[in-house]
Short mmCIF file of C-alpha atoms in Angstrom, two decimals:
data_model
loop_
_atom_site.label_atom_id
_atom_site.label_comp_id
_atom_site.label_asym_id
_atom_site.label_seq_id
_atom_site.Cartn_x
_atom_site.Cartn_y
_atom_site.Cartn_z
CA UNK A 1 135.84 105.21 124.54
CA UNK A 2 132.41 106.29 123.29
CA UNK A 3 132.18 109.16 120.88
CA UNK A 4 129.77 112.06 121.52
CA UNK A 5 128.41 114.32 118.86
CA UNK A 6 129.83 117.83 119.11
CA UNK A 7 126.33 119.27 119.73
CA UNK A 8 126.19 117.37 123.02
CA UNK A 9 128.78 119.74 124.45
CA UNK A 10 126.53 122.74 123.81
CA UNK A 11 123.23 121.23 124.91
CA UNK A 12 121.68 122.90 127.96
CA UNK A 13 122.34 121.07 131.19
CA UNK A 14 119.17 119.57 132.63
CA UNK A 15 118.50 120.91 136.12
CA UNK A 16 116.56 119.04 138.70
CA UNK A 17 113.49 121.04 139.59
CA UNK A 18 113.23 121.82 143.27
CA UNK A 19 110.13 120.07 144.67
CA UNK A 20 107.37 122.40 145.79
CA UNK A 21 106.95 122.93 149.50
CA UNK A 22 104.25 120.52 150.66
CA UNK A 23 101.80 122.04 153.15
CA UNK A 24 99.55 118.98 153.42
CA UNK A 25 99.16 117.73 156.99
CA UNK A 26 98.03 114.67 158.91
CA UNK A 27 96.79 116.93 161.72
CA UNK A 28 92.96 116.95 161.84
CA UNK A 29 91.30 120.12 160.54
CA UNK A 30 90.10 122.86 162.88
CA UNK A 31 86.39 122.52 163.62
CA UNK A 32 84.10 124.98 165.39
CA UNK A 33 80.36 125.85 165.16
CA UNK A 34 81.40 129.28 163.90
CA UNK A 35 83.26 127.82 160.91
CA UNK A 36 81.04 127.05 157.89
CA UNK A 37 83.29 124.07 157.11
CA UNK A 38 86.38 122.38 158.64
CA UNK A 39 89.57 124.39 158.06
CA UNK A 40 92.66 122.40 157.07
CA UNK A 41 95.72 122.40 159.32
CA UNK A 42 99.36 123.04 158.48
CA UNK A 43 102.08 120.47 159.23
CA UNK A 44 103.45 120.69 162.77
CA UNK A 45 107.00 120.63 161.38
CA UNK A 46 106.51 123.73 159.21
CA UNK A 47 109.01 126.43 160.09
CA UNK A 48 108.20 130.06 159.34
CA UNK A 49 111.35 131.91 158.35
CA UNK A 50 112.78 134.57 156.06
CA UNK A 51 115.17 132.07 154.48
CA UNK A 52 114.66 128.46 153.41
CA UNK A 53 117.10 126.00 154.97
CA UNK A 54 118.65 125.40 151.54
CA UNK A 55 119.25 129.11 150.89
CA UNK A 56 122.91 129.59 149.99
CA UNK A 57 122.92 133.25 149.05
CA UNK A 58 126.37 133.88 147.62
CA UNK A 59 127.38 130.23 148.01
CA UNK A 60 127.56 130.15 151.82
CA UNK A 61 124.60 129.15 154.01
CA UNK A 62 123.49 131.88 156.39
CA UNK A 63 122.81 130.18 159.71
CA UNK A 64 122.39 131.22 163.31
CA UNK A 65 124.23 129.64 166.24
CA UNK A 66 121.64 126.84 166.53
CA UNK A 67 122.06 125.87 162.88
CA UNK A 68 118.73 127.36 161.78
CA UNK A 69 118.59 129.82 158.85
CA UNK A 70 119.45 133.33 159.97
CA UNK A 71 116.42 135.65 160.01
CA UNK A 72 116.47 138.89 158.04
CA UNK A 73 115.86 141.90 160.29
CA UNK A 74 113.44 144.75 159.59
CA UNK A 75 113.99 148.17 158.08
CA UNK A 76 113.10 150.88 160.62
CA UNK A 77 110.80 153.57 159.19
CA UNK A 78 110.72 156.57 161.54
CA UNK A 79 112.11 159.35 159.36
CA UNK A 80 108.79 161.21 159.09
CA UNK A 81 106.78 163.01 161.80
CA UNK A 82 104.84 160.64 164.09
CA UNK A 83 105.79 157.61 161.98
CA UNK A 84 106.92 154.46 163.77
CA UNK A 85 107.05 151.33 161.60
CA UNK A 86 109.11 148.23 160.87
CA UNK A 87 109.28 146.74 157.38
CA UNK A 88 110.37 143.10 157.17
CA UNK A 89 111.35 142.55 153.52
CA UNK A 90 110.82 139.67 153.50
CA UNK A 91 109.31 138.16 156.64
CA UNK A 92 108.64 134.79 154.98
CA UNK A 93 110.81 133.38 152.22
CA UNK A 94 109.31 133.41 148.73
CA UNK A 95 108.56 129.70 148.40
CA UNK A 96 106.78 129.51 151.76
CA UNK A 97 104.85 132.74 151.13
CA UNK A 98 103.65 131.47 147.74
CA UNK A 99 102.44 128.12 149.06
CA UNK A 100 100.86 129.73 152.14
CA UNK A 101 98.99 132.14 149.87
CA UNK A 102 97.56 129.27 147.80
CA UNK A 103 96.73 127.27 150.94
CA UNK A 104 94.86 130.08 152.71
CA UNK A 105 92.99 131.16 149.58
CA UNK A 106 91.81 127.58 149.11
CA UNK A 107 91.02 126.64 152.72
CA UNK A 108 89.54 129.73 154.41
CA UNK A 109 85.93 130.98 154.30
CA UNK A 110 85.51 134.49 152.89
CA UNK A 111 82.74 137.09 152.84
CA UNK A 112 81.78 140.05 150.67
CA UNK A 113 80.24 142.17 153.41
CA UNK A 114 77.48 144.71 152.81
CA UNK A 115 76.51 147.12 155.58
CA UNK A 116 74.64 150.39 156.14
CA UNK A 117 76.03 153.63 157.53
CA UNK A 118 74.75 157.19 157.80
CA UNK A 119 76.43 159.79 155.62
CA UNK A 120 75.26 163.33 156.28
CA UNK A 121 72.13 161.88 157.90
CA UNK A 122 71.30 159.64 154.93
CA UNK A 123 71.31 155.83 155.14
CA UNK A 124 73.93 154.53 152.72
CA UNK A 125 74.67 150.94 151.71
CA UNK A 126 78.37 150.09 151.50
CA UNK A 127 79.62 147.09 149.51
CA UNK A 128 83.06 146.11 150.79
CA UNK A 129 85.42 146.23 147.76
CA UNK A 130 87.32 143.05 148.69
CA UNK A 131 86.75 139.66 150.32
CA UNK A 132 87.25 139.46 154.08
CA UNK A 133 87.38 136.93 156.90
CA UNK A 134 88.03 137.13 160.63
CA UNK A 135 88.99 134.99 163.61
CA UNK A 136 89.51 135.79 167.29
CA UNK A 137 87.95 137.50 170.29
CA UNK A 138 88.85 140.47 172.49
CA UNK A 139 90.89 140.32 175.71
CA UNK A 140 87.85 139.98 178.00
CA UNK A 141 87.19 136.44 176.74
CA UNK A 142 89.01 133.26 175.76
CA UNK A 143 88.10 130.07 173.92
CA UNK A 144 88.26 126.77 175.79
CA UNK A 145 91.29 125.00 174.25
CA UNK A 146 89.43 121.70 173.79
CA UNK A 147 85.78 122.59 173.16
CA UNK A 148 86.09 126.07 171.65
CA UNK A 149 83.40 127.33 174.05
CA UNK A 150 83.66 131.06 174.78
CA UNK A 151 84.63 131.81 178.39
CA UNK A 152 85.13 134.93 180.48
CA UNK A 153 88.90 135.53 180.68
CA UNK A 154 88.79 136.13 184.45
CA UNK A 155 86.06 133.85 185.81
CA UNK A 156 86.39 131.11 183.16
CA UNK A 157 82.57 130.99 183.09
CA UNK A 158 80.44 131.19 179.95
CA UNK A 159 80.81 134.51 178.12
CA UNK A 160 78.41 133.97 175.21
CA UNK A 161 75.84 136.42 176.62
CA UNK A 162 78.27 139.29 176.11
CA UNK A 163 78.17 138.97 172.33
CA UNK A 164 74.59 139.51 171.21
CA UNK A 165 75.41 140.80 167.72
CA UNK A 166 78.07 138.29 166.64
CA UNK A 167 79.37 134.76 167.08
CA UNK A 168 83.13 134.89 167.78
CA UNK A 169 85.20 131.97 166.51
CA UNK A 170 88.73 130.90 167.45
CA UNK A 171 91.79 131.32 165.27
CA UNK A 172 92.26 127.98 163.43
CA UNK A 173 95.50 126.01 163.69
CA UNK A 174 96.75 127.09 160.26
CA UNK A 175 96.62 130.75 161.31
CA UNK A 176 97.43 130.25 164.99
CA UNK A 177 100.91 128.91 164.21
CA UNK A 178 101.59 131.90 161.96
CA UNK A 179 100.25 134.34 164.57
CA UNK A 180 102.57 132.90 167.22
CA UNK A 181 105.56 133.41 164.94
CA UNK A 182 104.53 137.02 164.23
CA UNK A 183 104.12 137.62 167.98
CA UNK A 184 107.63 136.32 168.61
CA UNK A 185 109.28 138.41 165.87
CA UNK A 186 107.37 141.63 166.67
CA UNK A 187 107.39 141.24 170.47
CA UNK A 188 103.64 141.95 170.63
CA UNK A 189 100.50 139.98 171.51
CA UNK A 190 97.52 139.65 169.15
CA UNK A 191 94.03 138.22 169.64
CA UNK A 192 92.52 138.93 166.21
CA UNK A 193 93.50 137.90 162.72
CA UNK A 194 91.74 139.76 159.92
CA UNK A 195 92.10 138.38 156.38
CA UNK A 196 91.61 140.45 153.22
CA UNK A 197 91.59 138.89 149.76
CA UNK A 198 92.06 141.33 146.88
CA UNK A 199 90.96 139.34 143.83
CA UNK A 200 92.39 141.86 141.37
CA UNK A 201 93.44 145.49 141.02
CA UNK A 202 89.85 146.70 141.35
CA UNK A 203 89.64 145.47 144.95
CA UNK A 204 90.90 148.07 147.40
CA UNK A 205 90.61 149.76 150.78
CA UNK A 206 90.22 153.52 151.13
CA UNK A 207 92.16 155.85 153.43
CA UNK A 208 91.52 155.07 157.10
CA UNK A 209 93.34 154.57 160.39
CA UNK A 210 92.97 151.78 162.93
CA UNK A 211 92.65 154.11 165.90
CA UNK A 212 89.42 152.85 167.50
CA UNK A 213 89.28 153.19 171.29
CA UNK A 214 88.93 149.41 171.75
CA UNK A 215 92.51 149.01 170.48
CA UNK A 216 93.90 151.20 173.24
CA UNK A 217 96.42 154.02 172.91
CA UNK A 218 99.17 153.63 170.30
CA UNK A 219 98.27 150.08 169.19
CA UNK A 220 100.66 147.77 167.36
CA UNK A 221 99.23 146.27 164.17
CA UNK A 222 101.16 143.88 161.93
CA UNK A 223 100.22 143.50 158.25
CA UNK A 224 101.45 140.62 156.07
CA UNK A 225 101.34 140.39 152.28
CA UNK A 226 100.94 137.10 150.40
CA UNK A 227 100.57 137.05 146.63
CA UNK A 228 100.96 140.03 144.32
CA UNK A 229 102.68 143.28 145.24
CA UNK A 230 100.36 146.19 146.08
CA UNK A 231 101.11 149.81 146.95
CA UNK A 232 100.51 150.75 150.58
CA UNK A 233 99.87 154.49 150.49
CA UNK A 234 99.98 156.70 153.59
CA UNK A 235 99.37 160.35 154.37
CA UNK A 236 99.64 162.38 157.58
CA UNK A 237 96.32 163.52 159.04
CA UNK A 238 97.36 167.15 159.59
CA UNK A 239 100.72 167.65 157.85
CA UNK A 240 99.35 167.28 154.34
CA UNK A 241 102.75 167.43 152.65
CA UNK A 242 103.84 164.28 154.50
CA UNK A 243 103.14 161.24 152.32
CA UNK A 244 104.57 157.77 151.86
CA UNK A 245 104.07 154.91 149.39
CA UNK A 246 105.47 151.43 150.03
CA UNK A 247 105.26 148.54 147.54
CA UNK A 248 104.48 145.55 149.79
CA UNK A 249 105.65 142.33 148.16
CA UNK A 250 105.17 138.60 148.61
CA UNK A 251 106.16 137.60 152.17
CA UNK A 252 106.55 141.17 153.51
CA UNK A 253 105.43 142.20 156.99
CA UNK A 254 104.76 145.83 157.93
CA UNK A 255 104.45 146.63 161.64
CA UNK A 256 102.71 149.90 162.53
CA UNK A 257 103.10 151.09 166.11
CA UNK A 258 103.43 154.16 168.33
CA UNK A 259 101.55 157.19 166.99
CA UNK A 260 101.32 155.83 163.44
CA UNK A 261 97.58 155.04 163.68
CA UNK A 262 96.60 158.22 165.52
CA UNK A 263 98.51 160.54 163.15
CA UNK A 264 98.53 158.77 159.79
CA UNK A 265 95.98 157.37 157.32
CA UNK A 266 96.71 154.38 155.10
CA UNK A 267 95.12 152.76 152.04
CA UNK A 268 95.54 150.14 149.32
CA UNK A 269 94.33 151.98 146.19
CA UNK A 270 93.08 150.40 143.00
CA UNK A 271 95.75 149.39 140.52
CA UNK A 272 94.74 148.35 137.01
CA UNK A 273 97.39 145.68 136.45
CA UNK A 274 97.58 144.26 140.00
CA UNK A 275 97.16 140.54 140.58
CA UNK A 276 95.46 138.73 143.49
CA UNK A 277 96.74 139.32 147.02
CA UNK A 278 96.00 138.13 150.55
CA UNK A 279 96.62 140.54 153.42
CA UNK A 280 96.71 139.27 157.00
CA UNK A 281 96.48 141.82 159.81
CA UNK A 282 97.26 140.95 163.41
CA UNK A 283 95.56 143.08 166.08
CA UNK A 284 94.81 143.19 169.81
CA UNK A 285 91.33 144.38 170.85
CA UNK A 286 90.82 145.12 174.54
CA UNK A 287 87.01 145.24 174.84
CA UNK A 288 83.86 143.56 173.52
CA UNK A 289 83.22 146.59 171.32
CA UNK A 290 86.17 145.49 169.22
CA UNK A 291 84.71 142.02 168.70
CA UNK A 292 81.33 143.43 167.67
CA UNK A 293 82.95 145.90 165.28
CA UNK A 294 85.29 143.43 163.60
CA UNK A 295 82.65 140.74 163.03
CA UNK A 296 80.13 143.25 161.71
CA UNK A 297 82.47 144.61 159.06
CA UNK A 298 84.45 141.47 158.17
CA UNK A 299 81.97 138.57 158.45
CA UNK A 300 78.54 140.18 158.41
CA UNK A 301 75.38 138.23 157.68
CA UNK A 302 75.72 137.45 153.97
CA UNK A 303 76.75 134.29 152.11
CA UNK A 304 80.03 132.43 152.55
CA UNK A 305 82.49 132.40 149.66
CA UNK A 306 85.12 129.74 149.00
CA UNK A 307 87.81 129.46 146.36
CA UNK A 308 86.76 127.32 143.39
CA UNK A 309 89.91 125.80 141.91
CA UNK A 310 88.23 124.81 138.65
CA UNK A 311 86.58 128.19 138.07
CA UNK A 312 89.63 130.09 139.31
CA UNK A 313 87.57 132.47 141.44
CA UNK A 314 85.63 132.86 144.67
CA UNK A 315 82.17 131.28 144.49
CA UNK A 316 79.28 131.28 146.95
CA UNK A 317 79.71 128.17 149.07
CA UNK A 318 76.77 125.83 149.68
CA UNK A 319 76.68 123.42 152.59
CA UNK A 320 76.17 120.02 150.93
CA UNK A 321 74.34 118.74 154.01
CA UNK A 322 71.80 121.55 153.80
CA UNK A 323 71.53 121.06 150.04
CA UNK A 324 70.75 117.36 150.53
CA UNK A 325 68.08 118.22 153.11
CA UNK A 326 66.57 120.69 150.67
CA UNK A 327 66.60 118.13 147.84
CA UNK A 328 64.98 115.50 150.10
CA UNK A 329 62.34 118.03 151.13
CA UNK A 330 61.54 118.84 147.50
CA UNK A 331 61.36 115.13 146.66
CA UNK A 332 58.98 114.41 149.55
CA UNK A 333 56.84 117.40 148.58
CA UNK A 334 56.66 116.09 145.01
CA UNK A 335 55.65 112.62 146.23
CA UNK A 336 52.83 114.14 148.30
CA UNK A 337 51.55 115.99 145.23
CA UNK A 338 51.58 112.75 143.21
CA UNK A 339 49.69 110.92 145.97
CA UNK A 340 47.07 113.64 145.98
CA UNK A 341 46.58 113.34 142.23
CA UNK A 342 46.12 109.56 142.30
#
């Protein structure tokens, strides 16, 4: 019998590290003329859920009748006047939410939109205090499933002439699969997915309500948090004493419906110590005015930004094909100058 030193009995037991969830996929990336670059796809086998299959909370797996992990239901928030919300805490389990956050930050195009508005009759330039992106089109149009061409939803004929101020683009596969899961859990249909990236606590969104006429009466809007926790602050439009602050954490989903948008304002204020966060909002616009509005304020006409892994920040993205054309043009111009000097 081999002898062990007494210290061996007190040494910490080595634990096998759980492998990270792999979101790499063999599915081809989503491609469309409206995308500045191909957008990577998620694996077809990926299951969105509030619990991982291996979750054994309390030692016993929580499973539904079909053997899948049991979903965690939402908290109903309707204890204040005109408030009608559901808070899924969480909607996605922590491991999936973390990897999805890293995937979307790395693979999606972002914009830092600048636009002009009139304030008290004076033209004012507004610099959006966060990165944004947008995919989708209103209910009057659809994208051809194979070509991505924009068609009239009723006639199935070309609809591109109805969008003079913007170039709508379809929701890529990596977001489409998530949208379909949100639709199923919230029992609502969405045709837009708006993405906000808050790089740090200085990025924010001021008090506002999503009550535009193109959303229809009492719209349902779902808002998902990936990354760091941020405070979601609300106040009633007329009952000033009615206020609410919700810390929205990694994997949470907040569903606002009923009179919430028409009677309440919401914001994500600056927070000094806050880390980076992605917010996905799922909406349903009924008319072309919604498409024009969303693309103006969330894509705009400025440069494209993409996450730079080495720099650890968003950087202006340059199309390598265009850069090569520019370099070739400069080279040819230089050769012409040399020929003229000889």
